[in-house]
Short mmCIF file of C-alpha atoms in Angstrom, two decimals:
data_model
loop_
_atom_site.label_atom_id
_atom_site.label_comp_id
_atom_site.label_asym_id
_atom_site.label_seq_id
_atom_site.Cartn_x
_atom_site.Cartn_y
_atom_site.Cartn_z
CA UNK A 1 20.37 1.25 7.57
CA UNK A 2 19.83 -1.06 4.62
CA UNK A 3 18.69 -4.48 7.19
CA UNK A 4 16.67 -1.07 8.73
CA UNK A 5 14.62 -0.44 5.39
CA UNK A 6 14.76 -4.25 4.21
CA UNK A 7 13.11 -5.20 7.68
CA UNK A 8 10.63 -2.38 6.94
CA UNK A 9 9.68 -3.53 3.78
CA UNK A 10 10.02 -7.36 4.40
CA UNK A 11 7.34 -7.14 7.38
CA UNK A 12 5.09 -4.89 5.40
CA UNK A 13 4.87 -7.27 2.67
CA UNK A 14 4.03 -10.45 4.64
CA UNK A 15 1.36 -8.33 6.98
CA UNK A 16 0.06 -6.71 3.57
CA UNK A 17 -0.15 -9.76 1.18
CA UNK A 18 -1.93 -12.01 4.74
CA UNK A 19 -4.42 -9.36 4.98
CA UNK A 20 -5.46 -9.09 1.02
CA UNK A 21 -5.80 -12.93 1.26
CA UNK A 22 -7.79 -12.60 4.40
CA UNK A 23 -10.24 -9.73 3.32
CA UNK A 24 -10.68 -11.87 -0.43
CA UNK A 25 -11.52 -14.86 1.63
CA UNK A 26 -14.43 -12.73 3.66
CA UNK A 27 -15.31 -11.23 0.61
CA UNK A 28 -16.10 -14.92 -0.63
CA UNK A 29 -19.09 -15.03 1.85
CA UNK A 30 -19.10 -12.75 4.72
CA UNK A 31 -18.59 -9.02 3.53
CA UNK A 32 -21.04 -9.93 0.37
CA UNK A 33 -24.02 -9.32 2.72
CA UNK A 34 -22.33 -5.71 3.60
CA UNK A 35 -22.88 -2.69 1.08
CA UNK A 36 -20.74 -1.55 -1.29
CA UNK A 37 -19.52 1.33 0.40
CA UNK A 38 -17.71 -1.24 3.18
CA UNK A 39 -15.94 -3.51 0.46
CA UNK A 40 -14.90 -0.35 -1.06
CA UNK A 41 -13.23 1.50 2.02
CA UNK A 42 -12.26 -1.67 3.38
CA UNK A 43 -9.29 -2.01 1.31
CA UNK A 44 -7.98 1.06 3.15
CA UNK A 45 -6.45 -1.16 6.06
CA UNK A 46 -4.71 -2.41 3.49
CA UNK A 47 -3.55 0.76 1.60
CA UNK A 48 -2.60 2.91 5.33
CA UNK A 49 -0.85 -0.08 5.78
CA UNK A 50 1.08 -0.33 2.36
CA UNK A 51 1.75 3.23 2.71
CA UNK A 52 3.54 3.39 5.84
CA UNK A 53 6.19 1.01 6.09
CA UNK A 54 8.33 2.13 8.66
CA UNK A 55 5.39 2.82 11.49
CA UNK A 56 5.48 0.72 14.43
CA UNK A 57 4.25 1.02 18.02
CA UNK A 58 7.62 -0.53 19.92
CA UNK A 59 7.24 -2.12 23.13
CA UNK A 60 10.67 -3.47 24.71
CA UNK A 61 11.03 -6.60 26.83
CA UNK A 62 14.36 -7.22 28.10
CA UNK A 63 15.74 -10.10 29.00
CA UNK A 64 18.80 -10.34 31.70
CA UNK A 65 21.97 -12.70 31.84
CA UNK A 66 25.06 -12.34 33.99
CA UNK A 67 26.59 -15.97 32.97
CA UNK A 68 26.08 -17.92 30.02
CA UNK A 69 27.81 -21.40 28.73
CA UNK A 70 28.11 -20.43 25.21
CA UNK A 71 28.58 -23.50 22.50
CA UNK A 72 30.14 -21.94 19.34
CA UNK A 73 31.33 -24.07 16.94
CA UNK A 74 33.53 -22.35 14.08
CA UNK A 75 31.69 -19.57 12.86
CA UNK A 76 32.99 -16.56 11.99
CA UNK A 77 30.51 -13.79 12.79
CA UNK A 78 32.57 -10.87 11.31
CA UNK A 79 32.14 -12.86 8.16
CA UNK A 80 28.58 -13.12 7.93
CA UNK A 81 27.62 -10.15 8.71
CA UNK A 82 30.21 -8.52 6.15
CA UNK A 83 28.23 -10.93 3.80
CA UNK A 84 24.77 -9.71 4.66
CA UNK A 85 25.69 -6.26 4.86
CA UNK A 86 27.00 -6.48 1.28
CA UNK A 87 23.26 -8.92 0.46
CA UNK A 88 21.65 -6.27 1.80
CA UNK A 89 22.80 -3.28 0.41
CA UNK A 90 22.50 -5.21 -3.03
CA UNK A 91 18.69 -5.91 -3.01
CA UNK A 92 18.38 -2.51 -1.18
CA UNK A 93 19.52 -1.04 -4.50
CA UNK A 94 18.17 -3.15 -6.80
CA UNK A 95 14.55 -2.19 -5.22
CA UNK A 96 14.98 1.16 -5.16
CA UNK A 97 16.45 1.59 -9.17
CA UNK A 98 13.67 -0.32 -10.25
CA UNK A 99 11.31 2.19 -8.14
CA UNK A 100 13.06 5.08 -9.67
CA UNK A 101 12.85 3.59 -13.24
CA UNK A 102 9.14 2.58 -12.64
CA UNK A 103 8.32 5.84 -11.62
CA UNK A 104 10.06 7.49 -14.25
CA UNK A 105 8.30 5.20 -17.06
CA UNK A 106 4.95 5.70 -15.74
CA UNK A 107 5.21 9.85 -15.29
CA UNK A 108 6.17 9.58 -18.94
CA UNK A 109 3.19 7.17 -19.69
CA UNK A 110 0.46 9.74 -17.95
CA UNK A 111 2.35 13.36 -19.95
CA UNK A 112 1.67 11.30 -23.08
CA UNK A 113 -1.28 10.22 -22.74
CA UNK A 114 -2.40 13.69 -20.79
CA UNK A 115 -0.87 15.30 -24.43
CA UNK A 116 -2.49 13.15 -26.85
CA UNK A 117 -6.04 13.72 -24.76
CA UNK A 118 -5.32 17.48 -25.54
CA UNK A 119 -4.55 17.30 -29.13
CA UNK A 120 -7.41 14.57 -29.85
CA UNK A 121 -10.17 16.27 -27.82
CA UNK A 122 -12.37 19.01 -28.72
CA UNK A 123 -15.14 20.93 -26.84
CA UNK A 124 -18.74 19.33 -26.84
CA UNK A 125 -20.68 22.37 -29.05
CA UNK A 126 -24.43 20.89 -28.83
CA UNK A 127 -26.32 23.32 -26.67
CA UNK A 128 -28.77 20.28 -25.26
CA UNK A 129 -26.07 18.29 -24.37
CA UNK A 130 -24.40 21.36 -22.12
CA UNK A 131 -27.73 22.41 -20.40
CA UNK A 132 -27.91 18.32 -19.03
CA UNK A 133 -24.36 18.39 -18.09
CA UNK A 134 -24.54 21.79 -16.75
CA UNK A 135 -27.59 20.72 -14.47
CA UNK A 136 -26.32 17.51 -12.98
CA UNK A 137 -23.34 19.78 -12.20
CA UNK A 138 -25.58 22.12 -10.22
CA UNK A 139 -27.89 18.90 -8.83
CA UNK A 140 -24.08 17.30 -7.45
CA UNK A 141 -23.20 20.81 -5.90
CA UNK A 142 -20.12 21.13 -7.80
CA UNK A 143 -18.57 24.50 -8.28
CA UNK A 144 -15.13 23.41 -10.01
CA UNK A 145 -14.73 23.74 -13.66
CA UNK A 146 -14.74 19.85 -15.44
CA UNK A 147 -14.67 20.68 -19.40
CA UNK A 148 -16.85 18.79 -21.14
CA UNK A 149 -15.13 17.36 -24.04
CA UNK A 150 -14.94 14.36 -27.43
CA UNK A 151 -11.96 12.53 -27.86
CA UNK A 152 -10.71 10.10 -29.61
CA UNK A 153 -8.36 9.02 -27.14
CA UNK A 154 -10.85 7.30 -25.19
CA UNK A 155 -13.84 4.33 -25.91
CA UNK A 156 -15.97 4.47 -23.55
CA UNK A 157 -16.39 7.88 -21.78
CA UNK A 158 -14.16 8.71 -18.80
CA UNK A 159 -13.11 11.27 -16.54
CA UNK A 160 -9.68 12.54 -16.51
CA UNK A 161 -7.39 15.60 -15.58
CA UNK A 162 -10.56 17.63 -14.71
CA UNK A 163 -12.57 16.56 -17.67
CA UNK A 164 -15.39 14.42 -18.50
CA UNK A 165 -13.94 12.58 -21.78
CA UNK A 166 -16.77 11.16 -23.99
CA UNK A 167 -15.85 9.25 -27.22
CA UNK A 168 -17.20 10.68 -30.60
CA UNK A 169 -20.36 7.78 -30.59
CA UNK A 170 -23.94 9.40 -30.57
CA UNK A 171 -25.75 9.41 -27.32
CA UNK A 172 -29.05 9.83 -26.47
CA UNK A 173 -29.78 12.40 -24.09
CA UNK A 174 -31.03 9.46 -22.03
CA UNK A 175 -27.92 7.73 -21.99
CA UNK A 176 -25.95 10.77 -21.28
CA UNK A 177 -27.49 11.92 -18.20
CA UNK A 178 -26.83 8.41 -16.60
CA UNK A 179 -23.16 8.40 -18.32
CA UNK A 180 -22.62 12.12 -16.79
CA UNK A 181 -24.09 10.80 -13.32
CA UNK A 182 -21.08 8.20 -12.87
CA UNK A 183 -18.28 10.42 -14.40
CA UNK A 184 -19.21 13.14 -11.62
CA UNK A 185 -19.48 10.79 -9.06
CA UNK A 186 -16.12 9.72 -9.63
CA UNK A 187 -14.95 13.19 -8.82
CA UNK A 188 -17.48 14.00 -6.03
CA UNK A 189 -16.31 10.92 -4.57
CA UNK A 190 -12.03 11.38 -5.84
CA UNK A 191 -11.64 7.61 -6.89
CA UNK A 192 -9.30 9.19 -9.20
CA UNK A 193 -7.15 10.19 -5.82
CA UNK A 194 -7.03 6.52 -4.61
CA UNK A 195 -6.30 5.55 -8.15
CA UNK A 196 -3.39 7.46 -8.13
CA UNK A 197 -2.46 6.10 -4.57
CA UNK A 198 -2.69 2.61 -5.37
CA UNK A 199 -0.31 3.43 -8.77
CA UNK A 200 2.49 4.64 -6.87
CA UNK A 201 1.77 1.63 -4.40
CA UNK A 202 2.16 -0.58 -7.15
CA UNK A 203 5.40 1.25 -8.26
CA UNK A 204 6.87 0.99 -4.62
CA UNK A 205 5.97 -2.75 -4.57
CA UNK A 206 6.49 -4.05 -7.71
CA UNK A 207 7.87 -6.99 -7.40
CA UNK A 208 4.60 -8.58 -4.66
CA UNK A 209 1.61 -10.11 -6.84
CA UNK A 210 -1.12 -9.60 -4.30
CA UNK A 211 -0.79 -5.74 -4.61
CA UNK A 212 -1.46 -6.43 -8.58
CA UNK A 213 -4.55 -8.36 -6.85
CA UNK A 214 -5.60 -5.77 -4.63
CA UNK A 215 -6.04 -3.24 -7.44
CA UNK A 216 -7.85 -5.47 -9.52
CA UNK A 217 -10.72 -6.14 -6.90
CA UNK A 218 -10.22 -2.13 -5.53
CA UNK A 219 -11.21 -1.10 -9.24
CA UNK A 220 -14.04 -3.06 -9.63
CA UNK A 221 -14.83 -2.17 -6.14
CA UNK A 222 -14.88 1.29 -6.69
CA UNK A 223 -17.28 0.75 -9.78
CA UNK A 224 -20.11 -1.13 -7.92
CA UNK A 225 -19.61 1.59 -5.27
CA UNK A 226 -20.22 4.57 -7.90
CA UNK A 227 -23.31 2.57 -9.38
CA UNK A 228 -24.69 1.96 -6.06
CA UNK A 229 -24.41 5.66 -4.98
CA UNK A 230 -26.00 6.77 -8.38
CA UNK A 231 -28.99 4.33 -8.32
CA UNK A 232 -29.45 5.24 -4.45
CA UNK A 233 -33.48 5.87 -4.27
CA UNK A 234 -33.83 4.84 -7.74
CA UNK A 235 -36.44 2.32 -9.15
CA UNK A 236 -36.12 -0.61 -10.89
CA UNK A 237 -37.16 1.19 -13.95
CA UNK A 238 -34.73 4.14 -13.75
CA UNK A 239 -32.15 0.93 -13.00
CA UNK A 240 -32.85 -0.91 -15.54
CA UNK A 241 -32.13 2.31 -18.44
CA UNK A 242 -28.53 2.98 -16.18
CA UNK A 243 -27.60 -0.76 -16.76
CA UNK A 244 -28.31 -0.46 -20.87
CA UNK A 245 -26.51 2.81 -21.10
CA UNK A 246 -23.90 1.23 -18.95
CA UNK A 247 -23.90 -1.99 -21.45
CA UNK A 248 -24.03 -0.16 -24.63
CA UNK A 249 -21.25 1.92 -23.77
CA UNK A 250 -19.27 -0.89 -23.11
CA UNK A 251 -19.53 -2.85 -26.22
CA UNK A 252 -18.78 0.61 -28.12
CA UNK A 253 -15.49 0.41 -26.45
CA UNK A 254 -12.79 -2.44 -26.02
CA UNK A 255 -12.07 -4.17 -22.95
CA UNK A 256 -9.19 -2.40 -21.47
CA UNK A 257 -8.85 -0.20 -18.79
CA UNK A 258 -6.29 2.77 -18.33
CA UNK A 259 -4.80 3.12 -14.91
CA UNK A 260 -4.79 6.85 -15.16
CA UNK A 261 -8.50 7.39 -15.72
CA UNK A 262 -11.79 6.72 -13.76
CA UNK A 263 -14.27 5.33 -16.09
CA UNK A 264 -16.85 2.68 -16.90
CA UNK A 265 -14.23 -0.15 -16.15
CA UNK A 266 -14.16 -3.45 -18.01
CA UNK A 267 -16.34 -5.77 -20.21
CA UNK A 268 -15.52 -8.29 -18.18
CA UNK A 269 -17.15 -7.18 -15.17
CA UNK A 270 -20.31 -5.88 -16.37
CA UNK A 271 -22.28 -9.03 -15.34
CA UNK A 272 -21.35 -8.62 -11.96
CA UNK A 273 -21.67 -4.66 -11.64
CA UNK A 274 -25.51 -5.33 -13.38
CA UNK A 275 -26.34 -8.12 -10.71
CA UNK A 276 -25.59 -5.69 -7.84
CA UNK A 277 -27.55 -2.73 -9.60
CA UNK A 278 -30.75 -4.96 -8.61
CA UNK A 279 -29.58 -6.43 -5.23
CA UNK A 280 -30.80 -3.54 -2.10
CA UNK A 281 -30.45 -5.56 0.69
CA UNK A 282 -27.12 -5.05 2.29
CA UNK A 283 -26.26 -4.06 5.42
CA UNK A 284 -24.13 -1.02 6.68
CA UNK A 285 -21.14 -3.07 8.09
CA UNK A 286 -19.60 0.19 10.51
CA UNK A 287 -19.21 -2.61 13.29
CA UNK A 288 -17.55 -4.80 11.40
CA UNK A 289 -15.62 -2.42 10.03
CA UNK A 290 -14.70 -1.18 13.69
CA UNK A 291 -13.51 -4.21 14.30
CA UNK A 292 -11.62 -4.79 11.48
CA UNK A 293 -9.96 -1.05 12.28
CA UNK A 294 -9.38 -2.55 15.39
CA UNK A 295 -7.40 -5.82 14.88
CA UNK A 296 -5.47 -4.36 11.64
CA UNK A 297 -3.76 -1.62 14.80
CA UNK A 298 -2.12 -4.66 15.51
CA UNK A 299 -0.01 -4.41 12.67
CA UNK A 300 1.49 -1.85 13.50
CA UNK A 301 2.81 -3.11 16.57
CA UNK A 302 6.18 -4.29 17.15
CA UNK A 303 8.09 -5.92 19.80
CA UNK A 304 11.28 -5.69 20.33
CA UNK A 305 13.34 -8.51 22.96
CA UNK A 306 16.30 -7.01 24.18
CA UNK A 307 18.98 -9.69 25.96
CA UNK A 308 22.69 -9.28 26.56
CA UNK A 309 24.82 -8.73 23.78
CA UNK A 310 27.85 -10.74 24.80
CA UNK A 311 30.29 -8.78 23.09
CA UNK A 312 33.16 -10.59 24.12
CA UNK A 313 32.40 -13.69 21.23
CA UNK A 314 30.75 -11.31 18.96
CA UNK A 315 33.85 -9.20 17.35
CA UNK A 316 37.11 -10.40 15.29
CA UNK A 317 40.45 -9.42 16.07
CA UNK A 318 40.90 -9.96 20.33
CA UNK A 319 40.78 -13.54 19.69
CA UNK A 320 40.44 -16.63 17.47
CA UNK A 321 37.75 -15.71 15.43
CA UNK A 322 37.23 -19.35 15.14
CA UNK A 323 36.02 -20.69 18.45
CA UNK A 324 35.26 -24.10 19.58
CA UNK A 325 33.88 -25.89 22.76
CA UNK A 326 32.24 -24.57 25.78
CA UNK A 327 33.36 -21.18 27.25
CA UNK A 328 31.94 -19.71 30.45
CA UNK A 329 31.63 -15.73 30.15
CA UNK A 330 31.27 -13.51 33.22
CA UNK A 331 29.66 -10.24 31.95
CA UNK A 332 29.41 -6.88 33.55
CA UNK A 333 26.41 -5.13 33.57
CA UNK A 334 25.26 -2.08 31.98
CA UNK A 335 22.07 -0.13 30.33
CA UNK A 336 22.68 1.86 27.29
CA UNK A 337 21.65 4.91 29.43
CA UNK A 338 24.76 4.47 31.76
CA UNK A 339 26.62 2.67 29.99
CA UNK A 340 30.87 4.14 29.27
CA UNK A 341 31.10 5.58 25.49
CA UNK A 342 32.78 2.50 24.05
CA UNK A 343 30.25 0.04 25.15
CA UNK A 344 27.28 2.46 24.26
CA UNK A 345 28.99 2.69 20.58
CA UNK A 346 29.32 -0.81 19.98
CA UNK A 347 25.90 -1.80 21.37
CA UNK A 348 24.70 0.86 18.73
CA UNK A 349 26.78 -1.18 15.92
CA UNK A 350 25.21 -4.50 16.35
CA UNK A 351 21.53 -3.11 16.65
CA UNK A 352 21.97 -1.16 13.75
CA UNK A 353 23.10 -4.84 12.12
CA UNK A 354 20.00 -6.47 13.91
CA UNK A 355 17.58 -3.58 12.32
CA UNK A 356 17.05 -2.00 15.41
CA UNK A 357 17.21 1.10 17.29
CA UNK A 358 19.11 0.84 20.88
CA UNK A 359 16.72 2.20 23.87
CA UNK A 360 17.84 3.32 26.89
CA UNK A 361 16.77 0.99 28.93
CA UNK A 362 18.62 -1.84 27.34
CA UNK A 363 20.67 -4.23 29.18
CA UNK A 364 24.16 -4.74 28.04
CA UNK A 365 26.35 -7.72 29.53
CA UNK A 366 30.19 -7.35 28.25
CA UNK A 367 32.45 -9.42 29.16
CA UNK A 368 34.86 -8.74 31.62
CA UNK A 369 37.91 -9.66 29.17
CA UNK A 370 36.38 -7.88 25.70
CA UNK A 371 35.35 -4.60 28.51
CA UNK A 372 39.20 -4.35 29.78
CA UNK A 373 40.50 -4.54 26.31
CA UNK A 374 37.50 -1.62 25.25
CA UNK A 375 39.05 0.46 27.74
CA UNK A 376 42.62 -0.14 27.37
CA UNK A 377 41.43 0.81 23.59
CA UNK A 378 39.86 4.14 24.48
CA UNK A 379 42.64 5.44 26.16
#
């Protein structure tokens, strides 16, 4: 079970961390000319992928042998596979305490911060400021109650727990109507939802650098995919305005960003975000993203290659488990369908060591010597 989950992991990883280096590459030059609504939902290849280990589409190709000349030269298989059953089962449980500990650490991370945004946040009184926010709620067709509150918990404003969060700074009426724009597109859109995906990603994966990667460029993604969806129909005027408010609420703030809360990201990236405020011409990108769909199915394909398990030099104890030279083996025949108990049971044992699960239509060649001394066994 533990090579089982490993394997899982293992192949995830490598298909994962190739495909975040492949879309940051196209990213580089082709997906640029796409909009941002593509290089947004394009990381979700990645994501499905992250998020499901253990799915494969199998397809089995046996291969058949009835006699073999088999070279084995001192190696003692009972050994080794003792040994990496023991290797195993270590990093199996080193990975999953440091998932449980990670978990635990960041659940208490988001009840304290979720407890200090309660005690340092008060309702917004100012009757101007609720008729704006109370409109844009109605303009967005949103029916669920989002408080509107101050806090000092937060620098620039932010949306969190069902609450647009705006630090104690004064605001024009101006500035808040764009600022109340991209905190409720945030929820229209639940960025928060992925947010909260890609944490517990992060937590499952801890120890692979590209996923720290992916949610770097998934966060600003998500950004330049509110702004465009805000400025959508907007002129350059009305553009302009959301880029200052944008601007001057991020030098009120510091440059940090909180992985619990959808807000007007980082300092860092405002040159960017402000350069594709002004830039229209992209194109939709649904057949490249078909295609991309299309190749990333692949992924979740397996294939398994079945051959005779010669069980006969395999096991320890019906002869020297130290072998050397040439030995010819004449096998009998069997699929794990038909196959007597005994053979069926040990078959299962060494695919469960190989991380894989027996199919009927396996072929199983035992040799004539290790298949009389099975049965003398069973009786």
């Amino acid at each position: 079970m533990s090579n089982f989950i490993l394997n899982g992991i293992f192949r995830t990883v490598i298909v994962s961390s190739l495909s975040i280096l492949m879309i940051l590459i196209f990213k580089k030059n082709v997906f640029k000319r796409f909009s941002k609504k593509f290089n947004y939902y394009i990381w979700m290849i990645v994501v499905i992928k992250l998020f499901l280990p253990f799915t494969y589409y199998t397809f089995t190709i046996n291969i058949l042998r009835s006699k073999k000349d088999i070279n084995i030269n001192n190696i003692n298989l009972e050994g080794f596979n003792n040994i990496s059953t023991v290797i195993s089962s270590i990093l199996l449980y080193t990975w999953i305490t440091s998932v449980v500990i990670y978990l635990i650490y960041t659940i208490f991370k988001y009840i304290k911060l979720k407890n200090l945004i309660s005690d340092l946040s008060y309702e917004v009184d100012d009757e101007e400021i609720i008729n704006l926010y109370r409109s844009i709620l109605k303009e967005f067709d949103i029916t669920k109650d989002i408080k509107l509150k101050y806090s000092y918990e937060v620098e620039t404003p932010a949306f969190f727990n069902s609450c647009v969060l705006l630090p104690p700074h004064d605001y024009k009426l101006k500035e808040l109507d764009w600022i109340f724009r991209h905190e409720l597109m945030h929820f229209k859109s639940k960025d928060l939802y992925l947010k909260y995906v890609i944490l517990f990603l992060k937590i499952v994966y801890w120890f692979n650098p590209f996923v720290y990667i992916m949610d770097k460029h998934i966060d600003l993604d998500c950004e330049l995919y509110c702004d465009e969806r805000v400025l959508k129909n907007r002129n350059s005027e009305e553009k302009k305005d959301y880029a200052l408010t944008i601007i001057n609420a991020m030098r009120k703030g510091t440059n940090t960003s909180n992985k619990f809360i959808a807000g007007l990201h980082k300092q860092s990236d405002i040159k960017k975000r402000v350069k594709n405020m002004f830039n229209e011409k992209y194109k939709n990108g649904i057949l490249m993203a078909l295609t991309l769909c299309l190749l990333s199915s692949i992924t979740f394909l397996k294939v398994n290659t079945t051959s005779v398990i010669n069980f006969n030099v395999l096991p320890k104890g019906l002869e020297d488990a130290h072998v050397i030279g040439s030995i010819t083996v004449t096998t009998i025949e069997f699929t794990y369908a038909d196959a007597p108990k005994n053979v069926r049971e040990e078959h299962k044992r060494n695919c469960e060591e190989l991380g894989v699960i027996p199919k009927d239509s396996d072929q199983i060649g035992v040799g004539v010597e290790y298949y009389n001394s099975l049965s003398k066994r069973s009786r």
